Amino acid sequence: MPRAITVDDAFEIRGVGDPQISDDGKWVAYTVATPSLKEDKTETRTWMAPAGGGDAIVMTAPDVSSSHPRWSRDGKYLAFLSKRSEGKTQVWLLNRMGGEAQRLTEAIQDVDDFAWSPDSKRLVLVLRDPSPEELDEAKAKEKDKEKPGAEDKDAKPRKPKTPRPLVVDRYRFKTDTVGYLDRRRTHLYVLDLATKVVVQVTSGDFDDEEPAWSPDSKLLAFRSNRSMPDPDRTYDSNIWVVGADNTDKGAQLTQVTTNPGSDVAPAWSPDGRWIAYVAQLDPKLFQYGTRHIAVSPATGGQARVLTLAFDRMSRLPHFSPDGQFIYFIADDDGTENLCRIPLNGGEITRPISGRVVVSAYTVAKSGDLAVLVTSMDRPAEIFTTSSSGGAATRITNVNDAFLAKIRMVIPEYVRFKSKDGTTVAGYLFKPLDYVAGKKYPTLLHPHGGPVGAYYGEFNHFSQLFAANGYVVLEPNPRGSSGYGQDYCKAIYADWGNKDYQDDMGMVEYAIAQGVADPDKLGVGGWSYGGISTDFIIAQTTRFKAAISGAGSAFFASLYGHDQYILDYDVELGHPWDQRAVWEKISPFYKVANITTPTLFMGGEIDWNVPIVGSEQMYEAMKSLGRETELVVYPGEYHGFKTPSHIKDRLERHLSWYAHYVKGDGSPARPAAKPN
């Protein structure tokens, strides 16, 4: 008998990703991430399934994660990334017919990315310059090999050295999951598979990423911010081309694009004449500006922007095998669809459309596609489409057994009016056992970003709270993507104004529809959703409880502390020059107005929205004698990875809202683990 979804079901859902169709269109490789509460980690393995449907085959071994599967162009081999030996991520190779994986690379640092050449003879690798510690370790290993008895397994491990001081001299010097940034940059290297010789083909004080081979295997397109004198101070990344046989480390490059905004994701046309890419045309708008599909001659020259009239965030361009069309994914009205536009511009068609999310895809030389699709009632699975057209065929059933056990709510995509008359949209979840005419406790759940959105996809969090008797509101207020550039930039340097009105507009809508109990309202979100929560409770006392996850409210204190220094300078100006702007958007100055019991939480080493933002709000409310609590999760960045921490977060959410919104007694908080 199907049952209501639970907290632990978050770890029953397996994450399907990275579909890669072989050039002959016969096979699809993909990854499956399996979380484990018992092991308190998530393991990723690579699988392979027939493109026409049939039994899937697991390709990589258990107990060690493997990711980024890529077919050789001849379809014989599958390469992937894994930390299978000595703790560094290397490229490994599998014969499609079976057998043990063989290690292809011997880099002393992690391999960040790679791509096969079309002739299957070489790989391009993306490597970060090695650290002093990695160089020392490599030298020590070489010395050990020269010593007699170096293979002695009883040799004592080396005593770890005291870490070197961190010397900072960059304008942008910190980022989440990495921490402090030094001058070690990512560059392109070419590995010859026959000789095992590795040649560095780009260099300099720049990061070179997203390599793409030309069809004749002679050139590499890539994106890089090579602005002078300081690339950290601009968004101006461009598409460049370098010879794959370059031996002067990229001294001779061709600059393909000259757009002053960000150009990324290069993709070659089958004849090698054109490069498609994603272009953001107004650098001052950075994240708020629409990202378009553009095409430029591969040798440089006049670019053509194909999607100007479309005005929707677009990404992941890829040419059709005949070179006549460019596929891409578009963010549109609470969905992400697979789209296609002619090379010369024109009508946009949607091979996969509807209230779904297409998050990734690949195109075979045969013209067949493998597409990763999630919908409101199903986590992501892989579909294939034939070059001859017709309906898509689902070829994976990774989460079917889980879905058969649970009951779920299909949310409604609704439109409503904001305070100033602007039409806003969002997803509304009614409780699992909803009874018409009954009013329910209601949670407003602002999304992150701010340039993000809620989509027509499976959402465990909202399903969980609907199963626990709540109405869940997922608004896409101004600032959200999918509704055009003007809608997106409406909150530029004005956070917490129009988006607050829009968020509250959905609350008013739910009350007017008779589903939300106006006396039992809660609010909470993560990242910009946490920031929005701080804004909201500083302006209204209507909510009985709030949970601010990875939020902040005193933005001047984050200047130089988080990863957004360029964004701050461009959008808000310097705090000492534009004090009024910074204070206007900072709800910290209105903290005395807050009476809502609020739970603050975040990751200990989050440099996206550092935990100091939650600490400051917690301490201010504590000083005022308000009901509050702070939970800090050790070793977590902005996006949590540890299953037990994710479980703890969900349980605390349920407990906090049950107590303060529903009034179900004292909050039964999860026990803290001993240090």
XYZ file of C-alpha atoms in Angstrom:
675
model
C 0.000 0.000 0.000
C 1.588 3.363 -0.989
C 2.400 5.598 1.976
C 3.245 9.213 2.708
C 6.799 10.318 1.995
C 9.224 10.555 4.957
C 12.508 12.235 5.861
C 14.470 9.049 5.218
C 13.007 8.803 1.725
C 15.429 11.571 0.736
C 18.049 8.818 0.802
C 15.939 6.327 -1.135
C 16.016 8.586 -4.191
C 18.940 7.844 -6.482
C 20.298 10.648 -8.599
C 20.527 9.843 -12.305
C 22.773 12.164 -14.299
C 25.160 12.955 -17.141
C 23.604 11.006 -20.051
C 26.138 10.263 -22.812
C 24.961 8.652 -26.032
C 27.495 6.831 -28.209
C 28.031 8.225 -31.706
C 26.314 5.250 -33.327
C 23.251 5.943 -31.178
C 23.195 2.428 -29.700
C 24.266 2.945 -26.086
C 23.804 5.516 -23.335
C 26.235 5.838 -20.438
C 25.133 7.683 -17.328
C 25.787 8.036 -13.603
C 23.721 6.968 -10.610
C 24.408 8.586 -7.227
C 23.259 6.507 -4.263
C 23.177 8.160 -0.810
C 23.676 6.008 2.278
C 22.727 7.038 5.802
C 24.548 4.017 7.185
C 27.833 4.928 5.489
C 27.034 8.662 5.703
C 28.181 9.305 2.159
C 26.998 9.190 -1.429
C 28.526 6.812 -3.954
C 28.369 7.453 -7.709
C 28.736 4.676 -10.282
C 28.648 4.628 -14.065
C 26.028 2.573 -15.912
C 25.276 1.745 -19.532
C 21.913 0.988 -21.160
C 20.773 0.230 -24.721
C 19.482 3.414 -26.322
C 16.386 1.589 -27.518
C 15.559 0.259 -24.070
C 16.615 -2.908 -22.251
C 18.599 -4.071 -19.263
C 21.148 -1.646 -17.861
C 24.694 -2.752 -17.015
C 26.760 -1.311 -14.182
C 30.199 -0.437 -15.536
C 32.232 0.714 -12.524
C 33.095 -0.966 -9.245
C 31.434 -0.261 -5.889
C 33.025 1.449 -2.867
C 34.655 4.209 -4.915
C 32.837 6.908 -6.838
C 33.207 7.228 -10.604
C 31.817 10.093 -12.668
C 31.963 11.989 -15.972
C 31.654 9.002 -18.354
C 32.631 9.806 -21.949
C 32.587 7.552 -25.014
C 35.490 7.312 -27.378
C 34.230 8.462 -30.763
C 34.639 4.945 -32.173
C 32.333 3.629 -29.436
C 34.797 1.011 -28.189
C 35.789 2.581 -24.907
C 34.325 4.503 -21.997
C 36.560 6.849 -20.041
C 35.594 8.285 -16.661
C 36.962 10.142 -13.624
C 37.670 8.427 -10.318
C 39.885 8.579 -7.224
C 40.746 4.902 -7.406
C 44.340 5.167 -6.304
C 46.506 7.472 -4.228
C 43.687 9.942 -3.563
C 43.867 11.921 -6.825
C 41.153 12.072 -9.468
C 42.462 10.455 -12.651
C 41.036 9.366 -16.013
C 40.279 5.655 -16.250
C 39.382 3.582 -19.301
C 36.937 0.702 -19.745
C 36.431 -1.518 -22.745
C 32.710 -1.468 -23.510
C 32.759 -5.262 -23.768
C 33.945 -5.630 -20.161
C 37.122 -6.145 -18.129
C 38.993 -4.120 -15.510
C 39.389 -0.379 -15.787
C 42.857 0.880 -16.733
C 44.277 4.157 -15.499
C 45.079 6.572 -18.348
C 46.550 9.566 -16.497
C 49.339 9.926 -13.944
C 48.830 13.567 -12.977
C 50.190 14.685 -9.624
C 47.079 16.854 -9.228
C 43.394 16.113 -9.782
C 42.068 15.939 -13.333
C 39.173 18.414 -13.351
C 37.755 17.582 -16.789
C 38.606 15.806 -20.049
C 37.280 15.231 -23.572
C 38.057 12.715 -26.331
C 39.401 13.839 -29.672
C 37.105 12.877 -32.596
C 39.748 10.454 -33.921
C 39.861 8.727 -30.483
C 43.660 9.077 -30.361
C 43.977 11.807 -27.734
C 42.375 13.361 -24.685
C 42.356 17.000 -23.666
C 42.736 17.335 -19.894
C 41.906 20.276 -17.659
C 44.467 20.474 -14.854
C 45.085 23.072 -12.194
C 48.697 24.085 -11.665
C 50.082 21.767 -8.969
C 50.420 23.082 -5.425
C 53.802 23.192 -3.650
C 52.599 20.284 -1.507
C 51.754 18.214 -4.598
C 55.148 18.972 -6.129
C 56.907 17.991 -2.882
C 54.910 14.779 -2.686
C 55.747 13.890 -6.287
C 59.469 14.485 -5.677
C 59.377 12.353 -2.538
C 57.711 9.498 -4.426
C 60.374 9.641 -7.119
C 63.089 9.434 -4.460
C 61.351 6.480 -2.827
C 61.301 4.630 -6.148
C 65.065 5.034 -6.396
C 65.678 3.533 -2.936
C 66.229 -0.212 -2.437
C 63.190 -1.841 -0.846
C 60.932 1.007 -1.841
C 58.130 -1.508 -2.130
C 58.354 -2.293 1.613
C 54.769 -2.156 2.858
C 55.927 -1.701 6.463
C 57.601 1.627 5.728
C 56.421 4.343 8.119
C 54.149 7.004 6.626
C 55.632 10.459 6.299
C 54.822 12.935 9.018
C 52.564 15.612 7.533
C 54.240 18.978 7.185
C 52.933 22.104 8.825
C 50.741 23.874 6.251
C 52.346 26.822 4.506
C 50.997 30.323 5.104
C 48.298 31.418 2.656
C 49.582 34.352 0.636
C 46.752 36.381 -0.922
C 47.302 38.892 -3.719
C 44.194 38.493 -5.901
C 41.131 40.745 -6.029
C 38.844 37.701 -6.072
C 40.541 35.492 -3.528
C 37.920 33.110 -2.171
C 35.280 30.699 -3.466
C 33.064 28.004 -1.999
C 34.357 24.389 -1.945
C 37.889 25.687 -2.595
C 38.490 28.387 0.007
C 41.322 30.825 -0.559
C 42.451 31.271 -4.159
C 46.079 31.569 -5.157
C 47.732 31.953 -8.551
C 47.371 28.297 -9.483
C 45.279 28.309 -12.659
C 43.507 25.679 -14.761
C 45.014 24.970 -18.190
C 44.599 22.558 -21.084
C 46.877 19.567 -21.642
C 46.753 17.015 -24.471
C 47.430 13.343 -23.733
C 48.496 11.116 -26.636
C 47.037 7.701 -25.833
C 49.626 5.747 -27.816
C 52.763 7.387 -26.413
C 51.333 8.566 -23.023
C 53.042 11.919 -23.679
C 51.260 14.907 -22.120
C 51.731 18.372 -23.651
C 50.538 21.596 -22.027
C 48.826 23.734 -24.681
C 47.657 26.797 -22.690
C 49.245 28.779 -19.889
C 49.277 32.149 -18.145
C 47.586 33.819 -15.183
C 44.144 32.828 -16.487
C 41.744 29.921 -16.063
C 41.146 27.904 -19.265
C 38.084 25.644 -19.167
C 35.345 23.873 -21.169
C 37.539 22.449 -23.959
C 35.884 21.288 -27.185
C 37.674 19.505 -30.038
C 37.290 20.586 -33.656
C 35.876 17.834 -35.923
C 39.303 17.198 -37.507
C 40.982 16.754 -34.069
C 43.453 19.562 -34.806
C 42.075 22.447 -32.721
C 40.637 23.056 -29.287
C 38.071 25.716 -28.478
C 37.811 26.774 -24.852
C 36.559 29.609 -22.703
C 38.852 31.867 -20.734
C 38.827 35.282 -19.109
C 42.068 36.754 -20.438
C 41.185 40.385 -19.719
C 44.102 42.614 -18.898
C 45.423 43.720 -16.549
C 43.262 41.748 -14.077
C 40.731 39.094 -15.172
C 39.330 38.960 -11.632
C 37.800 42.422 -12.131
C 35.654 41.623 -15.154
C 33.035 39.142 -16.394
C 34.560 39.256 -19.885
C 35.242 35.610 -20.653
C 35.610 34.774 -24.349
C 35.903 31.771 -26.627
C 39.451 31.042 -27.817
C 41.016 28.437 -30.117
C 44.426 26.803 -29.778
C 46.181 24.120 -31.813
C 46.071 20.694 -30.191
C 49.726 20.206 -31.235
C 50.755 23.527 -29.702
C 54.137 23.189 -27.997
C 54.545 26.805 -26.868
C 51.878 26.553 -24.130
C 49.354 28.656 -25.966
C 51.507 31.540 -27.099
C 49.559 31.559 -30.358
C 45.814 31.699 -29.775
C 42.849 32.780 -31.866
C 40.263 34.897 -30.076
C 36.912 33.855 -31.501
C 34.548 36.154 -29.555
C 34.893 39.752 -28.398
C 31.593 40.299 -26.563
C 32.325 42.321 -23.364
C 30.072 40.012 -21.338
C 30.527 36.340 -20.577
C 30.887 33.829 -23.457
C 30.926 30.163 -22.415
C 30.201 26.572 -23.526
C 31.762 26.390 -27.020
C 30.457 23.762 -29.466
C 31.801 23.155 -33.007
C 29.689 22.732 -36.122
C 30.240 19.386 -37.909
C 32.115 21.106 -40.758
C 34.391 23.011 -38.360
C 33.392 26.432 -39.723
C 31.310 27.663 -36.792
C 31.378 27.690 -33.020
C 28.134 28.015 -31.071
C 28.283 29.302 -27.509
C 26.314 31.013 -24.741
C 26.636 34.811 -24.610
C 25.630 37.256 -21.889
C 25.604 40.631 -23.623
C 25.531 43.175 -20.773
C 28.340 42.690 -18.245
C 26.782 45.183 -15.820
C 23.800 42.858 -15.447
C 25.998 39.752 -14.925
C 23.615 37.136 -13.413
C 20.484 39.199 -14.189
C 21.200 39.432 -17.935
C 19.648 36.911 -20.318
C 22.083 34.326 -21.638
C 21.647 33.807 -25.363
C 22.706 31.237 -27.949
C 25.178 32.813 -30.370
C 27.333 31.562 -33.232
C 30.635 32.874 -34.571
C 33.062 31.877 -37.328
C 35.641 29.526 -35.837
C 38.410 31.803 -37.076
C 36.833 34.856 -35.431
C 34.652 37.521 -36.982
C 31.107 38.810 -36.867
C 29.006 36.925 -34.316
C 25.276 36.342 -34.616
C 23.029 36.154 -31.552
C 20.203 33.770 -32.440
C 17.833 34.050 -29.456
C 17.494 37.812 -28.878
C 13.752 37.784 -29.510
C 13.294 34.734 -27.271
C 14.636 36.509 -24.136
C 15.002 33.378 -22.034
C 18.046 32.015 -20.222
C 19.615 29.468 -22.599
C 22.482 27.026 -22.138
C 24.297 23.922 -23.434
C 24.346 24.504 -27.202
C 25.104 21.561 -29.488
C 24.902 21.287 -33.279
C 22.710 18.744 -35.002
C 24.772 16.229 -37.039
C 23.811 17.919 -40.321
C 24.931 21.320 -38.972
C 21.604 22.946 -39.807
C 20.322 23.369 -36.254
C 21.567 24.120 -32.757
C 20.022 22.372 -29.771
C 19.942 24.097 -26.383
C 18.105 24.104 -23.039
C 15.885 27.098 -22.241
C 14.559 28.248 -18.874
C 10.985 29.322 -19.596
C 7.974 29.951 -17.339
C 8.820 27.499 -14.563
C 10.142 24.815 -16.920
C 13.356 23.862 -18.691
C 12.754 22.519 -22.193
C 14.998 21.125 -24.907
C 14.872 23.572 -27.817
C 16.236 23.786 -31.343
C 16.904 26.782 -33.598
C 18.184 26.933 -37.199
C 21.828 27.925 -37.662
C 20.721 31.106 -39.428
C 18.090 31.915 -36.809
C 14.338 31.596 -37.064
C 11.606 29.604 -35.390
C 12.462 27.820 -32.142
C 10.992 24.337 -31.806
C 10.933 22.119 -28.713
C 11.794 18.435 -29.186
C 11.027 17.919 -25.476
C 8.557 20.351 -23.952
C 5.881 20.627 -21.296
C 5.957 21.185 -17.541
C 9.198 19.248 -17.144
C 12.867 19.950 -16.548
C 15.491 18.903 -19.079
C 18.762 19.252 -17.210
C 21.230 17.589 -19.615
C 21.422 15.951 -23.029
C 23.833 14.680 -25.678
C 23.502 14.273 -29.445
C 24.900 11.266 -31.339
C 26.398 11.490 -34.815
C 23.424 9.351 -35.823
C 21.133 12.213 -34.821
C 19.673 10.346 -31.835
C 19.565 12.115 -28.457
C 19.849 11.049 -24.824
C 18.043 13.449 -22.489
C 17.800 13.723 -18.699
C 14.220 14.645 -17.754
C 12.448 15.124 -14.430
C 8.806 15.961 -13.885
C 6.611 16.876 -10.939
C 5.859 13.215 -10.225
C 9.221 11.601 -11.016
C 12.896 12.190 -10.193
C 15.249 12.421 -13.161
C 15.428 9.523 -15.631
C 16.947 9.202 -19.097
C 14.945 9.327 -22.303
C 16.084 8.819 -25.881
C 14.692 10.300 -29.058
C 15.237 9.005 -32.563
C 16.729 11.046 -35.380
C 13.502 10.365 -37.248
C 11.469 12.131 -34.580
C 8.538 10.772 -32.624
C 7.888 10.453 -28.900
C 10.754 10.119 -26.440
C 11.405 6.668 -24.932
C 12.323 6.299 -21.276
C 15.250 3.876 -20.987
C 16.020 4.022 -17.232
C 13.786 3.047 -14.324
C 16.149 3.816 -11.482
C 13.541 5.239 -9.079
C 10.458 3.255 -10.093
C 10.614 0.899 -7.089
C 10.788 3.883 -4.723
C 7.918 5.711 -6.437
C 5.711 2.613 -6.191
C 5.956 2.815 -2.375
C 4.867 6.422 -1.882
C 1.927 8.726 -2.410
C 2.677 12.210 -3.648
C 1.128 15.570 -4.405
C 1.145 17.020 -7.914
C 1.553 20.778 -7.417
C -0.504 23.371 -9.256
C 1.265 26.015 -11.335
C -0.660 29.161 -10.465
C -0.581 32.844 -11.400
C -1.495 35.695 -9.090
C -1.138 39.446 -8.710
C 1.509 41.193 -6.646
C 0.825 44.375 -4.669
C 1.619 46.627 -7.653
C -0.408 44.537 -10.105
C 2.492 42.531 -11.569
C 1.538 38.992 -12.574
C 3.654 36.406 -10.747
C 3.677 32.607 -10.996
C 4.606 29.762 -8.708
C 3.941 26.181 -7.635
C 1.349 25.442 -4.939
C 1.386 22.117 -3.098
C -1.779 21.171 -1.255
C -1.548 18.713 1.665
C -1.449 15.054 0.741
C -4.930 14.348 2.093
C -6.395 17.717 1.180
C -10.060 18.286 1.952
C -11.757 21.042 -0.028
C -12.938 23.920 2.119
C -10.475 23.223 4.947
C -7.722 25.726 5.748
C -4.236 24.368 6.394
C -0.994 25.568 7.977
C 1.064 27.067 5.164
C 4.782 27.429 4.459
C 6.204 30.096 2.156
C 9.419 28.689 0.684
C 11.439 31.386 -1.195
C 13.956 29.980 -3.695
C 17.694 30.598 -3.910
C 19.523 32.693 -6.453
C 18.184 35.350 -6.545
C 18.360 34.450 -10.262
C 16.849 31.015 -9.970
C 13.351 29.582 -10.101
C 11.088 26.756 -9.078
C 10.421 24.322 -11.914
C 8.096 21.473 -12.798
C 10.297 18.853 -11.155
C 10.128 16.352 -8.321
C 10.880 18.065 -5.006
C 11.347 15.890 -1.918
C 11.307 18.875 0.460
C 7.900 20.165 -0.634
C 6.497 16.629 -0.910
C 7.622 15.989 2.680
C 5.821 19.016 4.070
C 2.711 18.362 2.001
C 2.737 14.856 3.496
C 2.877 16.449 6.943
C -0.262 18.493 6.411
C 1.095 21.788 5.050
C 0.293 23.895 2.052
C 3.668 24.696 0.460
C 4.129 27.842 -1.629
C 6.976 28.055 -4.164
C 6.778 31.520 -5.770
C 8.928 32.770 -8.647
C 9.073 36.471 -7.708
C 10.763 39.213 -9.672
C 14.450 38.390 -9.876
C 13.606 34.840 -10.981
C 14.782 33.468 -14.326
C 12.411 32.189 -16.981
C 10.315 35.330 -17.434
C 12.608 37.640 -19.400
C 15.439 40.045 -18.610
C 13.254 42.923 -17.387
C 11.563 40.638 -14.853
C 14.931 39.280 -13.773
C 16.664 42.632 -13.290
C 13.696 44.211 -11.471
C 15.426 43.621 -8.121
C 18.860 44.885 -9.242
C 20.391 46.680 -6.222
C 16.940 46.553 -4.629
C 16.725 43.206 -2.840
C 13.784 42.607 -0.566
C 11.432 45.097 -2.187
C 9.562 43.807 -5.249
C 10.462 40.189 -4.517
C 9.017 40.601 -0.998
C 5.780 41.960 -2.482
C 5.626 39.032 -4.919
C 6.328 36.415 -2.237
C 3.607 37.882 -0.052
C 1.321 38.029 -3.088
C 1.368 34.234 -3.217
C 0.513 34.069 0.487
C -2.475 36.346 -0.114
C -3.475 34.224 -3.099
C -3.430 31.005 -1.055
C -5.498 32.655 1.681
C -8.009 33.999 -0.860
C -8.331 30.498 -2.367
C -9.347 29.221 1.050
C -6.492 26.722 1.385
C -4.083 28.658 3.666
C -4.843 29.355 7.314
C -3.807 33.017 7.830
C -3.146 32.301 11.504
C -0.749 29.432 10.806
C 1.935 30.727 8.459
C 5.622 29.791 8.345
C 8.447 30.936 6.099
C 11.888 29.575 5.290
C 14.431 29.043 2.545
C 18.083 28.402 1.728
C 20.727 30.737 0.259
C 18.861 33.699 -1.263
C 15.803 31.924 0.134
C 17.367 32.388 3.581
C 18.201 35.998 2.745
C 14.580 36.496 1.650
C 13.410 34.968 4.919
C 15.444 37.539 6.856
C 13.925 40.312 4.721
C 10.389 39.025 5.237
C 10.431 38.637 9.017
C 12.015 42.090 9.366
C 9.006 43.625 7.571
C 6.042 41.620 8.857
C 5.036 39.718 11.987
C 2.445 37.573 10.183
C 4.570 34.415 10.281
C 4.508 32.205 13.355
C 7.928 30.693 12.592
C 10.890 31.132 10.262
C 13.910 29.072 9.231
C 16.764 30.953 7.590
C 19.244 28.570 5.973
C 22.595 29.861 4.668
C 21.224 33.396 4.821
C 22.621 36.818 5.623
C 21.289 40.236 6.516
C 24.282 42.516 7.201
C 25.812 42.610 3.743
C 28.592 45.126 4.351
C 30.123 42.591 6.761
C 30.386 40.092 3.883
C 32.362 42.458 1.643
C 35.710 40.705 1.208
C 34.543 37.728 3.232
C 32.467 35.729 0.730
C 32.976 34.957 -2.989
C 30.932 37.839 -4.470
C 33.354 40.761 -4.436
C 32.980 41.624 -8.152
C 29.183 41.321 -7.963
C 29.068 43.679 -4.988
C 31.238 46.295 -6.664
C 29.240 46.187 -9.913
C 25.709 46.032 -8.496
C 25.926 47.877 -5.182
C 29.122 49.919 -5.330
C 31.602 50.235 -2.476
C 30.007 50.197 0.993
C 31.934 53.322 1.967
C 30.699 55.195 -1.122
C 27.152 53.801 -1.327
C 26.251 53.368 2.322
C 22.551 54.108 1.756
C 22.272 51.362 -0.884
C 23.888 48.782 1.372
C 21.773 49.721 4.390
C 18.562 49.693 2.335
C 18.976 46.042 1.371
C 20.231 44.896 4.801
C 17.434 43.724 7.114
C 19.966 43.537 9.952
C 19.199 47.187 10.674
C 15.547 46.218 11.263
C 16.265 43.246 13.490
C 14.552 44.946 16.444
C 11.278 44.601 14.502
C 11.571 40.808 14.378
C 9.417 38.844 16.807
C 9.103 35.665 14.709
C 10.766 32.628 16.353
C 13.612 31.907 13.939
C 15.957 28.983 13.445
C 19.234 29.882 11.700
C 21.476 27.235 10.135
C 24.334 26.826 7.687
C 27.569 25.107 6.732
C 30.705 25.736 8.764
C 32.948 26.265 5.698
C 30.423 27.847 3.319
C 32.133 30.686 1.381
C 29.103 31.267 -0.835
C 26.955 32.609 2.008
C 29.206 32.242 5.057
C 27.817 31.124 8.396
C 28.695 34.549 9.835
C 25.461 35.851 8.275
C 23.409 33.430 10.372
C 25.579 34.002 13.432
C 24.986 37.756 13.313
C 21.215 37.420 13.053
C 21.138 34.773 15.761
C 23.243 36.889 18.126
C 21.182 40.024 17.470
C 17.938 38.205 18.203
C 19.464 36.569 21.256
C 20.526 39.996 22.521
C 16.943 41.182 22.059
C 15.608 38.203 24.011
C 13.786 36.697 21.036
C 13.124 33.004 20.455
C 15.955 31.756 18.239
C 18.446 28.973 17.681
C 21.589 28.481 15.568
C 22.738 25.181 14.050
C 26.167 24.954 12.396
C 27.032 21.859 10.356
C 30.748 20.919 10.508
C 32.635 20.438 7.255
C 29.745 21.524 5.024
C 29.949 23.958 2.134
C 26.933 25.790 0.691
C 25.461 22.623 -0.783
C 25.392 19.885 1.856
C 26.774 16.441 1.009
C 26.670 14.465 4.275
C 23.447 12.420 4.499
C 23.208 12.617 8.307
C 23.424 16.412 8.144
C 20.719 16.547 5.466
C 18.510 14.302 7.602
C 19.138 16.477 10.656
C 18.176 19.625 8.725
C 14.887 18.113 7.567
C 14.005 16.865 11.046
C 14.713 20.276 12.547
C 12.509 21.900 9.907
C 9.622 19.578 10.754
C 10.058 20.076 14.485
C 10.359 23.887 14.372
C 7.321 24.372 12.165
C 5.249 21.774 14.045
C 5.812 23.611 17.309
C 5.483 27.232 16.208
C 3.148 26.997 13.196
C 0.919 24.056 14.131
C 1.294 24.522 17.889
C 2.053 20.824 18.418
C 3.868 21.141 21.753
C 7.571 21.801 22.298
C 9.958 21.265 19.386
C 11.491 17.781 19.576
C 14.925 18.679 18.312
C 17.326 16.012 17.021
C 20.068 15.183 19.459
C 23.388 16.830 18.689
C 26.257 14.458 17.985
C 29.143 14.564 20.499
C 32.390 16.096 19.260
